[in-house]
Coordinates of C-alpha atoms in Angstrom, one line a residue:
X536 CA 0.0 0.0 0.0
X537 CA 1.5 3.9 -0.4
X538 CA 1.2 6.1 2.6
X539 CA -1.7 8.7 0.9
X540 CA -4.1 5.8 1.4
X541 CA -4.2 6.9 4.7
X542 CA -5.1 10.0 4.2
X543 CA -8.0 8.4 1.9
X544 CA -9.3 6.4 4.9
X545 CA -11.9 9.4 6.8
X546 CA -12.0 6.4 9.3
X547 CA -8.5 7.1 10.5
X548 CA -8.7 11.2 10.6
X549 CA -5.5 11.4 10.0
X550 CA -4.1 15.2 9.0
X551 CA -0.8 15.3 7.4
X552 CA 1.4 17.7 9.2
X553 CA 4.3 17.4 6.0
X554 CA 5.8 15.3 3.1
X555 CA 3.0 15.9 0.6
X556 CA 5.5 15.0 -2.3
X557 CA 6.6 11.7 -0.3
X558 CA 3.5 10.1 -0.6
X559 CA 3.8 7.5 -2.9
X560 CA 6.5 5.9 -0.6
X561 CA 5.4 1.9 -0.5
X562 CA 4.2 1.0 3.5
X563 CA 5.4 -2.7 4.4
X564 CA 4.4 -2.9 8.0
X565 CA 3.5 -1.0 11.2
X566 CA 5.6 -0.3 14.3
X567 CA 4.3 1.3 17.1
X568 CA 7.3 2.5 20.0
X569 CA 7.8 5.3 22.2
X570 CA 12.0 4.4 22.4
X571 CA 14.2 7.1 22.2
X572 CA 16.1 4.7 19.8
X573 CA 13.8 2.0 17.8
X574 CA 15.7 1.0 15.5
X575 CA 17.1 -2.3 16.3
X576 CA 13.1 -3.1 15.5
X577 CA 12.6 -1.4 12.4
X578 CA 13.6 -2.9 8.8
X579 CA 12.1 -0.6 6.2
X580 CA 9.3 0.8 4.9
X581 CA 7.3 0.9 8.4
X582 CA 4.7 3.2 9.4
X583 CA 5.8 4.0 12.9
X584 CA 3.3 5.0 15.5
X585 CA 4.3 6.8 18.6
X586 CA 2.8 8.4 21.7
X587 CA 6.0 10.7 21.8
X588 CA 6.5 9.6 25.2
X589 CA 10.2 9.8 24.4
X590 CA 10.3 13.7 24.0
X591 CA 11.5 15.0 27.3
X592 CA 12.3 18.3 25.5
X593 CA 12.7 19.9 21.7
X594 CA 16.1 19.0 21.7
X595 CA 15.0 15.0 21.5
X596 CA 12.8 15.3 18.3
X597 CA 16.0 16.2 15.4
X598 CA 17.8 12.6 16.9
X599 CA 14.5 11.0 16.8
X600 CA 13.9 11.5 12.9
X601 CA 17.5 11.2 12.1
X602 CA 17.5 7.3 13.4
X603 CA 13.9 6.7 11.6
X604 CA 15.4 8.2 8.3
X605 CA 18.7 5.7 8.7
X606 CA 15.8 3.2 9.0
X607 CA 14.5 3.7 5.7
X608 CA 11.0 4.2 7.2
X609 CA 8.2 5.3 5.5
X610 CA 6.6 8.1 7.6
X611 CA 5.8 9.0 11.4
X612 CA 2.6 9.0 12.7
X613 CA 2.4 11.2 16.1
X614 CA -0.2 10.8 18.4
X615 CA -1.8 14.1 20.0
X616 CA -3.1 12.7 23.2
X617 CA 0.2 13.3 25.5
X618 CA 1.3 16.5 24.5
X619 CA -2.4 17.5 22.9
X620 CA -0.7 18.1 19.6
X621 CA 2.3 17.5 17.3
X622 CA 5.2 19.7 18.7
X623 CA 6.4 22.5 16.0
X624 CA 10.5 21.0 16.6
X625 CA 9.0 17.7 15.4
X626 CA 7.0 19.0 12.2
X627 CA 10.6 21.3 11.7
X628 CA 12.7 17.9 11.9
X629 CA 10.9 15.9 9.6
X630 CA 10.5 18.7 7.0
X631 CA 14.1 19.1 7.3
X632 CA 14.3 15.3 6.7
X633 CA 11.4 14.8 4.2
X634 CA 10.0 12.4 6.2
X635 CA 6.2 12.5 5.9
X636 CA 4.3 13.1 9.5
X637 CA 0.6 12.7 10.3
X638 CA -1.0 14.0 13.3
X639 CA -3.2 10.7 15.2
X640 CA -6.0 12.8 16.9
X641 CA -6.7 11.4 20.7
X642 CA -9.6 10.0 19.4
X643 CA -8.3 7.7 17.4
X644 CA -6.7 4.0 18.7
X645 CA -3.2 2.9 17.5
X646 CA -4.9 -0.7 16.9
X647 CA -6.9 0.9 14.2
X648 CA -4.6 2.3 12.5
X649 CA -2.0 -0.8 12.9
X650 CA -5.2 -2.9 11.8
X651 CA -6.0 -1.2 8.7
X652 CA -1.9 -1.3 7.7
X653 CA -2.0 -5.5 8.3
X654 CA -5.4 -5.8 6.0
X655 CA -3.8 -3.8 3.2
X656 CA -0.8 -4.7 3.7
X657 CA -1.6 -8.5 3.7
X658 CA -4.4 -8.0 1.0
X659 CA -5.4 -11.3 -0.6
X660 CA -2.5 -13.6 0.2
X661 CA -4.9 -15.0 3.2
X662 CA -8.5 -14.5 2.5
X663 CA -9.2 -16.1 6.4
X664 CA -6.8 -13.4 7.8
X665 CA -8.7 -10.2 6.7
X666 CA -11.7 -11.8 8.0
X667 CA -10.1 -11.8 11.8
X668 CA -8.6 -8.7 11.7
X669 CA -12.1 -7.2 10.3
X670 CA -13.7 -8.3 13.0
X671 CA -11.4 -7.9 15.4
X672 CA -11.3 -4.5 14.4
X673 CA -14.8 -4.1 15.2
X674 CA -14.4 -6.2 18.4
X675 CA -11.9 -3.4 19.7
X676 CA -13.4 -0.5 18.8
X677 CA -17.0 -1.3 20.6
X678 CA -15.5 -0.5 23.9
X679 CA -13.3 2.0 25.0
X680 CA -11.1 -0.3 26.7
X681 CA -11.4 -2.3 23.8
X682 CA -10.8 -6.6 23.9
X683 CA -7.2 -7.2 23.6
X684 CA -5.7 -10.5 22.9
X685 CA -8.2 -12.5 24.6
X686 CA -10.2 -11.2 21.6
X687 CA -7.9 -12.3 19.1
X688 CA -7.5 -15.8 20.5
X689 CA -11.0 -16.2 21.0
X690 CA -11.5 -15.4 16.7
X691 CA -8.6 -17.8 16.3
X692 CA -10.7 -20.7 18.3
X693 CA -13.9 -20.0 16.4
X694 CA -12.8 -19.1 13.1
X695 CA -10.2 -21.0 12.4
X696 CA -10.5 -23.9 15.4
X697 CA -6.5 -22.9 16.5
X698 CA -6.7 -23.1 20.5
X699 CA -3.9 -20.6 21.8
X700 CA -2.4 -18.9 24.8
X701 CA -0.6 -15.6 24.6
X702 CA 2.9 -15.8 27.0
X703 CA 5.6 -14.2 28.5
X704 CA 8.8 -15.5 28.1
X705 CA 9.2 -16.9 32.0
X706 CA 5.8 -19.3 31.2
X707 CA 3.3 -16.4 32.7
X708 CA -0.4 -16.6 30.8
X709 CA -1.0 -13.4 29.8
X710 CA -4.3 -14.5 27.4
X711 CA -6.2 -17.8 26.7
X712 CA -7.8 -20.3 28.3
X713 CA -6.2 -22.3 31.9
X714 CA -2.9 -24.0 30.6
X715 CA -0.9 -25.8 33.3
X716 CA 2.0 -24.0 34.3
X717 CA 4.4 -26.9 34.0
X718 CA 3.2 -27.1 30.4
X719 CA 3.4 -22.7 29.9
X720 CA 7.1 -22.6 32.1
X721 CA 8.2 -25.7 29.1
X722 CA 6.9 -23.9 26.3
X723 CA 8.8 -20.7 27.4
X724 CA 12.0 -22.2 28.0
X725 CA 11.7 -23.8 24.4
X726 CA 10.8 -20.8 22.9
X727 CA 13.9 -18.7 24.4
X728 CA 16.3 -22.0 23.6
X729 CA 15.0 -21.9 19.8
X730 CA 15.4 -18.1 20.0
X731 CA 18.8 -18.0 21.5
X732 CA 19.8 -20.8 19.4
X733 CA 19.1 -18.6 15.9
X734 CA 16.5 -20.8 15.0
X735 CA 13.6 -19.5 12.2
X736 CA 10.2 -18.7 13.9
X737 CA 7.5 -21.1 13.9
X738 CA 9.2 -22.8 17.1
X739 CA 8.3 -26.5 17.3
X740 CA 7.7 -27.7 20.8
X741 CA 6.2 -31.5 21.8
X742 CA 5.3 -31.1 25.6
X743 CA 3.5 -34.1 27.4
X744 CA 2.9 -35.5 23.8
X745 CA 1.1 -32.4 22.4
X746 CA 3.0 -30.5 19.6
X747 CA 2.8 -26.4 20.0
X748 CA 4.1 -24.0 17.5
X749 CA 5.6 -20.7 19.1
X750 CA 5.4 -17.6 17.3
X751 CA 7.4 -14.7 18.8
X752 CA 5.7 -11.1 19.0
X753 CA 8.6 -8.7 18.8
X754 CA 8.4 -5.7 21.6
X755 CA 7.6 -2.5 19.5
X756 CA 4.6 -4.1 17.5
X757 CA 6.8 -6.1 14.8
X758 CA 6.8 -9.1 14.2
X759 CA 10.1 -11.4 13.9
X760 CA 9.7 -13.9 10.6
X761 CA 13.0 -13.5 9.1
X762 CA 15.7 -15.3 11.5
X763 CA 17.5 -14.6 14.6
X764 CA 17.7 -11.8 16.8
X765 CA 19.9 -10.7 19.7
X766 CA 17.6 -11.9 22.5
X767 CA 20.2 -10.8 24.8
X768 CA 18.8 -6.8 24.7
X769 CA 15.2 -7.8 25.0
X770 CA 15.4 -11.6 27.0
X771 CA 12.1 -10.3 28.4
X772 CA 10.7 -7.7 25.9
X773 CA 8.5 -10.0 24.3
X774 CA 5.5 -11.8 24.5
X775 CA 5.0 -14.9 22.3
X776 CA 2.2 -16.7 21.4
X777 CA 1.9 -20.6 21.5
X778 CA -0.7 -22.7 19.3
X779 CA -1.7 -26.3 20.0
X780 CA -0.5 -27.4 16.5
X781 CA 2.3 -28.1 14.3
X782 CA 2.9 -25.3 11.8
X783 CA 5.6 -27.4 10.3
X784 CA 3.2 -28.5 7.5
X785 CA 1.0 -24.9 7.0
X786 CA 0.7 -23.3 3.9
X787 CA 2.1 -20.0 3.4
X788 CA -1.1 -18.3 3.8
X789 CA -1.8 -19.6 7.1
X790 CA 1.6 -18.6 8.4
X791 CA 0.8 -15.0 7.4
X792 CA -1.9 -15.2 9.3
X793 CA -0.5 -16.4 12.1
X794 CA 2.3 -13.6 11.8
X795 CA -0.7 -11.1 11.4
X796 CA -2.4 -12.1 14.4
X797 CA 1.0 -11.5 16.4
X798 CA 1.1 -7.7 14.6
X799 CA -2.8 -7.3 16.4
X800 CA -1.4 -8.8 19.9
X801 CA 1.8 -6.6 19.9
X802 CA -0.4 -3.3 19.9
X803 CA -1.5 -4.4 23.1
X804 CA 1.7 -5.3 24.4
X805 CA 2.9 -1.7 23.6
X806 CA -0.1 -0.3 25.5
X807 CA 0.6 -2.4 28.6
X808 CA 4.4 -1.2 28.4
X809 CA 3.3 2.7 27.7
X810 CA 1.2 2.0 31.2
X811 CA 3.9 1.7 33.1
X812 CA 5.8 4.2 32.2
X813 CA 4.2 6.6 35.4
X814 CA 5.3 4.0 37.5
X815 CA 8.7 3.6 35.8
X816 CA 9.3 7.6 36.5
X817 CA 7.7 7.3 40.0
X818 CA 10.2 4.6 40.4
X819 CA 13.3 6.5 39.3
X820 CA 12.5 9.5 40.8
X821 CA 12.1 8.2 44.4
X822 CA 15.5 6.1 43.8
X823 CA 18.1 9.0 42.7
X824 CA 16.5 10.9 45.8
X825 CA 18.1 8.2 47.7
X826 CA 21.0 7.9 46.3
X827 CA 21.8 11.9 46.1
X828 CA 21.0 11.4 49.9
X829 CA 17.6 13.9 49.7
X830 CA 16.7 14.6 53.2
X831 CA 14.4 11.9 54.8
X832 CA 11.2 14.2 54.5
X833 CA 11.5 14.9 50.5
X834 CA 11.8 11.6 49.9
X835 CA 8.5 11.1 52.1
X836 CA 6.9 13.4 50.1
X837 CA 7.7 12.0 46.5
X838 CA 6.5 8.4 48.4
X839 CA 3.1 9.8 49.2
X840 CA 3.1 11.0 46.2
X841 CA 3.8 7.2 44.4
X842 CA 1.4 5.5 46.9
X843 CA -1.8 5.6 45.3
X844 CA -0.1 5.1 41.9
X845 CA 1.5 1.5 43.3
X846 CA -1.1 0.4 45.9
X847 CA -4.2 2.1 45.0
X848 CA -6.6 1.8 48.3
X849 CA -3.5 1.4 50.4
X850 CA -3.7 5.0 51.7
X851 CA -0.6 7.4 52.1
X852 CA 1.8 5.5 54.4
X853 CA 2.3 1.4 52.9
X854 CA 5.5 -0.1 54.0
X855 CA 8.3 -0.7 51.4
X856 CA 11.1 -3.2 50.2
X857 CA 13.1 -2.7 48.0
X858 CA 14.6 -5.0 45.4
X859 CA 18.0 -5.6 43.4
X860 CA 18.4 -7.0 39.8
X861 CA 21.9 -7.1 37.7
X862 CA 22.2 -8.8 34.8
X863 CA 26.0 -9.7 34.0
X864 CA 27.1 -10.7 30.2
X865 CA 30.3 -12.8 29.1
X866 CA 32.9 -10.7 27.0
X867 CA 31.2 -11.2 24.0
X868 CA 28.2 -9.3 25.5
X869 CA 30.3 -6.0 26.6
X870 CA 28.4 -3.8 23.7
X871 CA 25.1 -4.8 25.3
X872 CA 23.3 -2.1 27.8
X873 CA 22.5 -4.4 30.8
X874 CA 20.1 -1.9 32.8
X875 CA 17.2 -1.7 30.9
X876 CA 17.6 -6.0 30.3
X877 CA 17.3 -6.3 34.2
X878 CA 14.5 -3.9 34.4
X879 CA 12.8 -6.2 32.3
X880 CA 13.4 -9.4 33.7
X881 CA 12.7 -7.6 37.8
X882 CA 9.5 -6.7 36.1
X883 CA 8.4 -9.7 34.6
X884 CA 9.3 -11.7 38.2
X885 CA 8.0 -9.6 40.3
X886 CA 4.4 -8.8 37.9
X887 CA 1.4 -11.3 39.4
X888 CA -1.9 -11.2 38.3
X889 CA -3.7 -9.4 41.2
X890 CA -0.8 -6.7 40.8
X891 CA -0.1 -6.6 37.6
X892 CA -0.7 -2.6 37.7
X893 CA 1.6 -1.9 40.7
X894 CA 5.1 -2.9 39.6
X895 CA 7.3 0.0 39.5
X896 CA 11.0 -0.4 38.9
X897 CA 13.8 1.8 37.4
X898 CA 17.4 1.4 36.7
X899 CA 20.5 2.8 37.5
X900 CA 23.7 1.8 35.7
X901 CA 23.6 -2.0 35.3
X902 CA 21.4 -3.0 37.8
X903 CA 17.6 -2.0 38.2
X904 CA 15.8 -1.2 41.2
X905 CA 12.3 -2.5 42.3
X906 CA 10.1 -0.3 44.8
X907 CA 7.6 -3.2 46.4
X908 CA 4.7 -1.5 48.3
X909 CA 3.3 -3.6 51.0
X910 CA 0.1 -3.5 53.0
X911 CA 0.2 -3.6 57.0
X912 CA -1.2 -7.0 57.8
X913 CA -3.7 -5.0 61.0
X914 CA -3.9 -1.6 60.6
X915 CA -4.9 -1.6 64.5
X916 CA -1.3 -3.2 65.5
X917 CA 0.7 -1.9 62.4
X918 CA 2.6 -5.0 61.8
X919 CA 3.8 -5.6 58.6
X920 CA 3.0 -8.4 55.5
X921 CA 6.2 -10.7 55.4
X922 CA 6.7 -9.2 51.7
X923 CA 8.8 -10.7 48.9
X924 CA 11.5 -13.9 49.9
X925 CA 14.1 -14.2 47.6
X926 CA 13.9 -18.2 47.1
X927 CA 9.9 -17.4 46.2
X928 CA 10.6 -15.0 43.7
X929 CA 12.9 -17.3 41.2
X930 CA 10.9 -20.6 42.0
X931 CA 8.7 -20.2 38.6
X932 CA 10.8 -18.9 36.6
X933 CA 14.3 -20.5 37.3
X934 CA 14.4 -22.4 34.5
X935 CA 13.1 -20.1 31.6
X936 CA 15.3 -17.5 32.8
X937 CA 18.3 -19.7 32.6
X938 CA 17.5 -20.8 29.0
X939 CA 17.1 -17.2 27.8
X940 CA 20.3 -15.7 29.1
X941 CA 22.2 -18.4 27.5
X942 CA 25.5 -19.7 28.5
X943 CA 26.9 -15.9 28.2
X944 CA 24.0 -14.0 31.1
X945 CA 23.6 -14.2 34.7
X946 CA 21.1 -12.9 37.3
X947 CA 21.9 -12.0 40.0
X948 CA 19.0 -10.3 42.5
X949 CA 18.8 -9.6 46.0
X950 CA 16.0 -8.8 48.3
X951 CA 15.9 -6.2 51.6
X952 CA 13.7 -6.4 54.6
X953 CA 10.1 -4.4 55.1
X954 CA 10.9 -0.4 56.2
X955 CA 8.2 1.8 57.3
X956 CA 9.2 5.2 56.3
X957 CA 11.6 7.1 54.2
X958 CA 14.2 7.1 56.9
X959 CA 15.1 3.2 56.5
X960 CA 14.7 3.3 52.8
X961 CA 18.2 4.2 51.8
X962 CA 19.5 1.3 54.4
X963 CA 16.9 -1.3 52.4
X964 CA 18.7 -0.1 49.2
X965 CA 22.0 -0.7 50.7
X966 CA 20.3 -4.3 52.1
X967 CA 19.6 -5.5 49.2
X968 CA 22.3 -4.6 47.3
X969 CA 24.1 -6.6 49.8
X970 CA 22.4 -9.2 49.4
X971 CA 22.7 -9.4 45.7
X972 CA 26.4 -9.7 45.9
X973 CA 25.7 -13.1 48.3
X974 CA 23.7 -14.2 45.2
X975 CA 26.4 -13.5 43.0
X976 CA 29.5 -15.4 45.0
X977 CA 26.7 -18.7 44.5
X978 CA 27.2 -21.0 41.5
X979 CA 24.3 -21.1 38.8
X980 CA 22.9 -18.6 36.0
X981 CA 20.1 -17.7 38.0
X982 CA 20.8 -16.7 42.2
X983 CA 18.9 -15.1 44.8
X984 CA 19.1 -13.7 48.3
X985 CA 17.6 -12.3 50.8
X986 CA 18.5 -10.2 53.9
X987 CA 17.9 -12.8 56.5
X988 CA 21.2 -14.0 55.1
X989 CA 23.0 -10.6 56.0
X990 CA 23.7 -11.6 59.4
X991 CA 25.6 -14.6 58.7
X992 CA 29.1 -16.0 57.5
X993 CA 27.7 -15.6 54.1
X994 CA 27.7 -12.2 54.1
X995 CA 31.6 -11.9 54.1
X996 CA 32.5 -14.6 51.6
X997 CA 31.5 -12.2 48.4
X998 CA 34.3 -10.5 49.7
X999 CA 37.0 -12.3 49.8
X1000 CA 39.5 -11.8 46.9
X1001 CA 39.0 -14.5 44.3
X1002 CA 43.2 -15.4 45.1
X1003 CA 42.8 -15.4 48.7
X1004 CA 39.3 -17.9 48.4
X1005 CA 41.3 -20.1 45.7
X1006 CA 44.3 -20.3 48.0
X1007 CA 42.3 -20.9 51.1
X1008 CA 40.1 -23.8 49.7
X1009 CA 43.4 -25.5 47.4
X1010 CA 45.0 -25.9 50.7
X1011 CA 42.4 -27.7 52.5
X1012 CA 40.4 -29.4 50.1
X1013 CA 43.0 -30.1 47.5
X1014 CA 44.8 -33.2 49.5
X1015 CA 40.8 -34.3 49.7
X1016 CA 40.4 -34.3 46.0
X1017 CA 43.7 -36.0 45.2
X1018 CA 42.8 -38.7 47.4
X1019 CA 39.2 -39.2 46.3
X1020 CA 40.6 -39.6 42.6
X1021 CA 43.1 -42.2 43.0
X1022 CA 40.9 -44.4 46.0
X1023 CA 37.3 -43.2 45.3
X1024 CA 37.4 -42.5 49.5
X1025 CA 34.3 -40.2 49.4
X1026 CA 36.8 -38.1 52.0
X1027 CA 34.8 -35.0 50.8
X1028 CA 31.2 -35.8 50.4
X1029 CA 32.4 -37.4 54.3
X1030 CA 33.1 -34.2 55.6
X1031 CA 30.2 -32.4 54.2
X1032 CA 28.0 -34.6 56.3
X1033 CA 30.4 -34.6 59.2
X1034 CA 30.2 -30.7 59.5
X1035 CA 26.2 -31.1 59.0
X1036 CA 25.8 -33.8 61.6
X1037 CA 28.1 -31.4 64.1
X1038 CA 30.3 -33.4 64.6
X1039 CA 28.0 -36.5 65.8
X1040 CA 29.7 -39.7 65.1
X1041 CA 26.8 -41.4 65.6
X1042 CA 24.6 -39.3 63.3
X1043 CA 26.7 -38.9 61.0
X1044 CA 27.7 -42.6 60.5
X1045 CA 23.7 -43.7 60.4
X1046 CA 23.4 -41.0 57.5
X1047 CA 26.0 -42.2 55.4
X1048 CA 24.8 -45.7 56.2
X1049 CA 28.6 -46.3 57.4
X1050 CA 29.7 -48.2 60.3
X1051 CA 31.1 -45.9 62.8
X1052 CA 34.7 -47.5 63.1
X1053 CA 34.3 -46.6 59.0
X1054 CA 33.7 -43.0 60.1
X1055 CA 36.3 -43.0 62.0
X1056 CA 38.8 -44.5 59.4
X1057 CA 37.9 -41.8 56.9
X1058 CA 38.1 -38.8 59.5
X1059 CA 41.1 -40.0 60.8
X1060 CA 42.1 -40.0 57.1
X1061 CA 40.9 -36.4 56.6
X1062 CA 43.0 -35.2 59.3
X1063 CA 46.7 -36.8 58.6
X1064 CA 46.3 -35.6 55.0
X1065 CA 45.5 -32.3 56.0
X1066 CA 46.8 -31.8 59.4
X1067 CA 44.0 -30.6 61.1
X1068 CA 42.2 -31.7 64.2
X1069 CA 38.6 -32.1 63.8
X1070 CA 38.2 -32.0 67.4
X1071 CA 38.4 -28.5 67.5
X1072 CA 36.3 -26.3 67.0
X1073 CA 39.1 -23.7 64.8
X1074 CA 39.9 -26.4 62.5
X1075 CA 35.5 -27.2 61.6
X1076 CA 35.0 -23.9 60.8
X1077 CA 38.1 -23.8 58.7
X1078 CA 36.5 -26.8 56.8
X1079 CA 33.2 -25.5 56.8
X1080 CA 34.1 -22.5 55.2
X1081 CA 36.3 -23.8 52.7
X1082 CA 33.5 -26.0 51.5
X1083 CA 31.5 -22.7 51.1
X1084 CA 33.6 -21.2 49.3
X1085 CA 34.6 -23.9 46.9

């Protein structure tokens, strides 16, 4: 289609700002971001759609065209419902640029625009496809909040008898009907495998012997059908949707489709990401107070300020924690900026279904930086709701996680305790931070802690210099190892469960189903190839430790 059809559409009101001589340019697609910088999503010959949430200040719009232009785009449509119309420094930057730009009126939905784009654009290549998004297009427009995906998927189950769920990449349902969550936590961690992997979308996943096809929806409202992308920038950006059926055998018309339909559930994607971006701000604003130490009462005042945003109902004066995310790459990921990646992923753990509209969390170099609101459990005795545990968090989600960061990510997050004003806030940041760093001296891709652990050994071993640890644990242990090679002696896995049993021959012996004169054969053992005494008590902590730190 060219870009004056949309000016030949009264249904869309579009009014165009500039670029009357541009508008025979050819329009391939739709894109709808509010990123400063889109344009590791955009390919050529997009519409883009944007809210201009980006603009903070005239300055931002000349960069803004400059990268859509490098694009190759075809034209900028600007909604007028932030600012209430098209800022004069954007109409001057795309004239300057000949980019054409249409003014969106408030009135008028992104999905309707993005909807009438994917019906021309598709045209007659998949006669079933127009009919969906036609009436999805009336679906969504007969409400003001309009149907969303569950919409979609419910056309897809009576139109075309394709039963699907819409998901997130850690295995949470987003849309569709009850799908276990053993079955949704598989699908994802295929999907991000495949993805990682480089592997061409349709995904093919067999799951308690039922085959799924997973079609990714990019973040920014376009849709990935022509091979791999770096997952590691957007491991949590985007949705997917999975279909109870192999795709391996379609025709090429019913793949369109299928990519069409992702197009439609991308729009509201975007709108659930432009949603939080009050809580985001909220989020960052109360953080750098924080950390520029702000006096104790303005940061009280910017938190009664977020409270009914986060905990609607709560009233002015919730208790908080506060939680850590950092998101390490290998070498090979260096180029890659990890703060927004772990604001992503802290989102999507910490987002539940009864509050999905409460999550606020910035970032702050490479880590990000969750602000959890909690209820007092009686208002009459003020105690406070035990809040977010660490292990409780990552339970779900362990295992997608791991698959989409790859052998080249790590996450690492720590969790503070419950504080009940602003004074103990900038302590719970510290907290958790702490606590993070205990996640990260553990072994795994994806680590946790929480500040009950703060007041314990384990809090110094992040600590200690990686030579010092290495030297420690070689000088102990090392003899151990040796000997367990060349006589398979189980020395090591016998002082684990000596330590464990402290020191109990008796318990120890009945654990390791050993006779106890065996016990004592292999501790006396441990001790002349090490020299220590595990009598005393200097020489079981020296042990205990070193097996920590191992």
């Amino acid at each position: 289609m060219r870009l004056r059809a949309l000016l030949e559409n009264d249904a869309l009101g579009l009014r165009l700002l500039g670029g009357d001589d541009e508008l025979d340019r050819g329009v391939r697609g739709v894109m709808t971001t509010d990123l400063k910088d889109p344009s590791r999503y955009l390919s050529g010959g997009e519409l883009v759609l944007s809210g201009l949430a980006w603009r903070r200040s005239a300055a931002d719009s000349e960069p803004f065209v400059r990268i859509l232009v490098a694009a190759q785009v075809a034209g900028l449509a600007a909604g007028e419902a932030e600012l209430g119309a098209v800022p004069d420094d954007l109409v001057e930057a795309c004239a300057k640029h000949r980019l054409p730009l249409f003014a969106v009126h408030e009135s008028v939905a992104f999905a309707t625009i993005t909807e009438y784009v994917v019906r021309q654009v598709s045209g007659e290549r998949a006669g079933d496809l127009a009919a969906v998004v036609d009436r999805h297009r009336r679906l969504m427009t007969s409400g003001p909040a309009g149907g969303g995906p569950e919409v979609v998927l419910d056309l897809l189950g009576s139109d075309l008898d394709l039963r699907a769920w819409v998901l997130s990449p850690t295995g949470r349902r987003i849309a569709g009907d009850e799908l276990p969550a053993g079955v949704a936590k598989a699908l994802a961690g295929e999907h991000l495998a495949a993805t990682r992997a480089g592997r061409r979308p349709p995904h093919r996943a067999t799951v308690d012997s039922t085959a799924y096809s997973l079609f990714p929806i990019d973040a920014g409202g376009r849709t990935a059908a022509t091979g791999p992308r770096d997952v590691r920038e957007s491991v949590l950006s985007d949705w997917l949707l999975a279909v109870e059926a192999d795709a391996g055998d379609w025709p090429e018309a019913r793949l369109d489709l299928l990519q069409g339909v992702t197009q439609l559930i991308a729009v509201e994607r975007d709108r659930r990401e432009a949603a939080r971006t009050v809580r985001r701000r909220l989020a960052q604003e109360v953080l750098e107070l924080v950390q520029t130490g702000a006096a104790p009462a303005e940061i009280a005042a910017r938190l009664r300020v977020a409270a009914p945003v986060l905990l609607p109902g709560l009233g002015a004066a919730p208790h908080w924690q506060v939680v850590v995310a950092r998101v390490d790459w290998a070498p090979g990921g260096a180029g890659i900026d990890a703060g927004p990646v772990a604001q992503s992923l802290l989102e999507e753990i910490l987002v539940a279904p009864e509050a999905a509209d409460r999550i606020a969390v910035a970032h702050s170099g490479d880590e990000a930086v969750a602000l959890v609101p909690l209820p007092s459990s009686s208002p009459e005795d003020g105690t406070i709701d035990e809040g977010l545990h660490a292990d409780a968090l990552l339970a779900a989600v362990r295992d997608p996680l791991a698959a989409g960061l790859g052998d080249d990510g790590r996450l690492t997050l720590g969790v503070s305790a419950a504080v009940s004003s602003a004074d103990g806030l900038r302590g719970a940041l510290e907290e958790a931070r702490h606590a993070r760093r205990v996640a990260a001296a553990r072994p795994g891709r994806v680590c946790a802690a929480g500040h009950h652990e703060l007041a314990s050994h384990v809090l110094l071993l992040p600590f200690v210099p990686d030579d010092v640890r290495r030297a420690f644990t070689a000088r102990l242990l090392d003899p151990l190892r040796e000997y367990d090679q060349r006589h398979r002696a189980e020395l090591i896995p016998t002082l684990e469960a000596f330590l464990e049993s402290d020191g109990s021959w008796t318990r120890c012996a009945t654990r390791l189903h050993l006779h106890v004169n065996t016990l004592r054969y292999r501790v006396g053992r441990i001790e002349q190839l090490t020299g220590r005494d595990l009598s005393r008590l200097e020489d079981k902590l020296d042990f205990f430790l070193a097996l920590r730190m191992s």
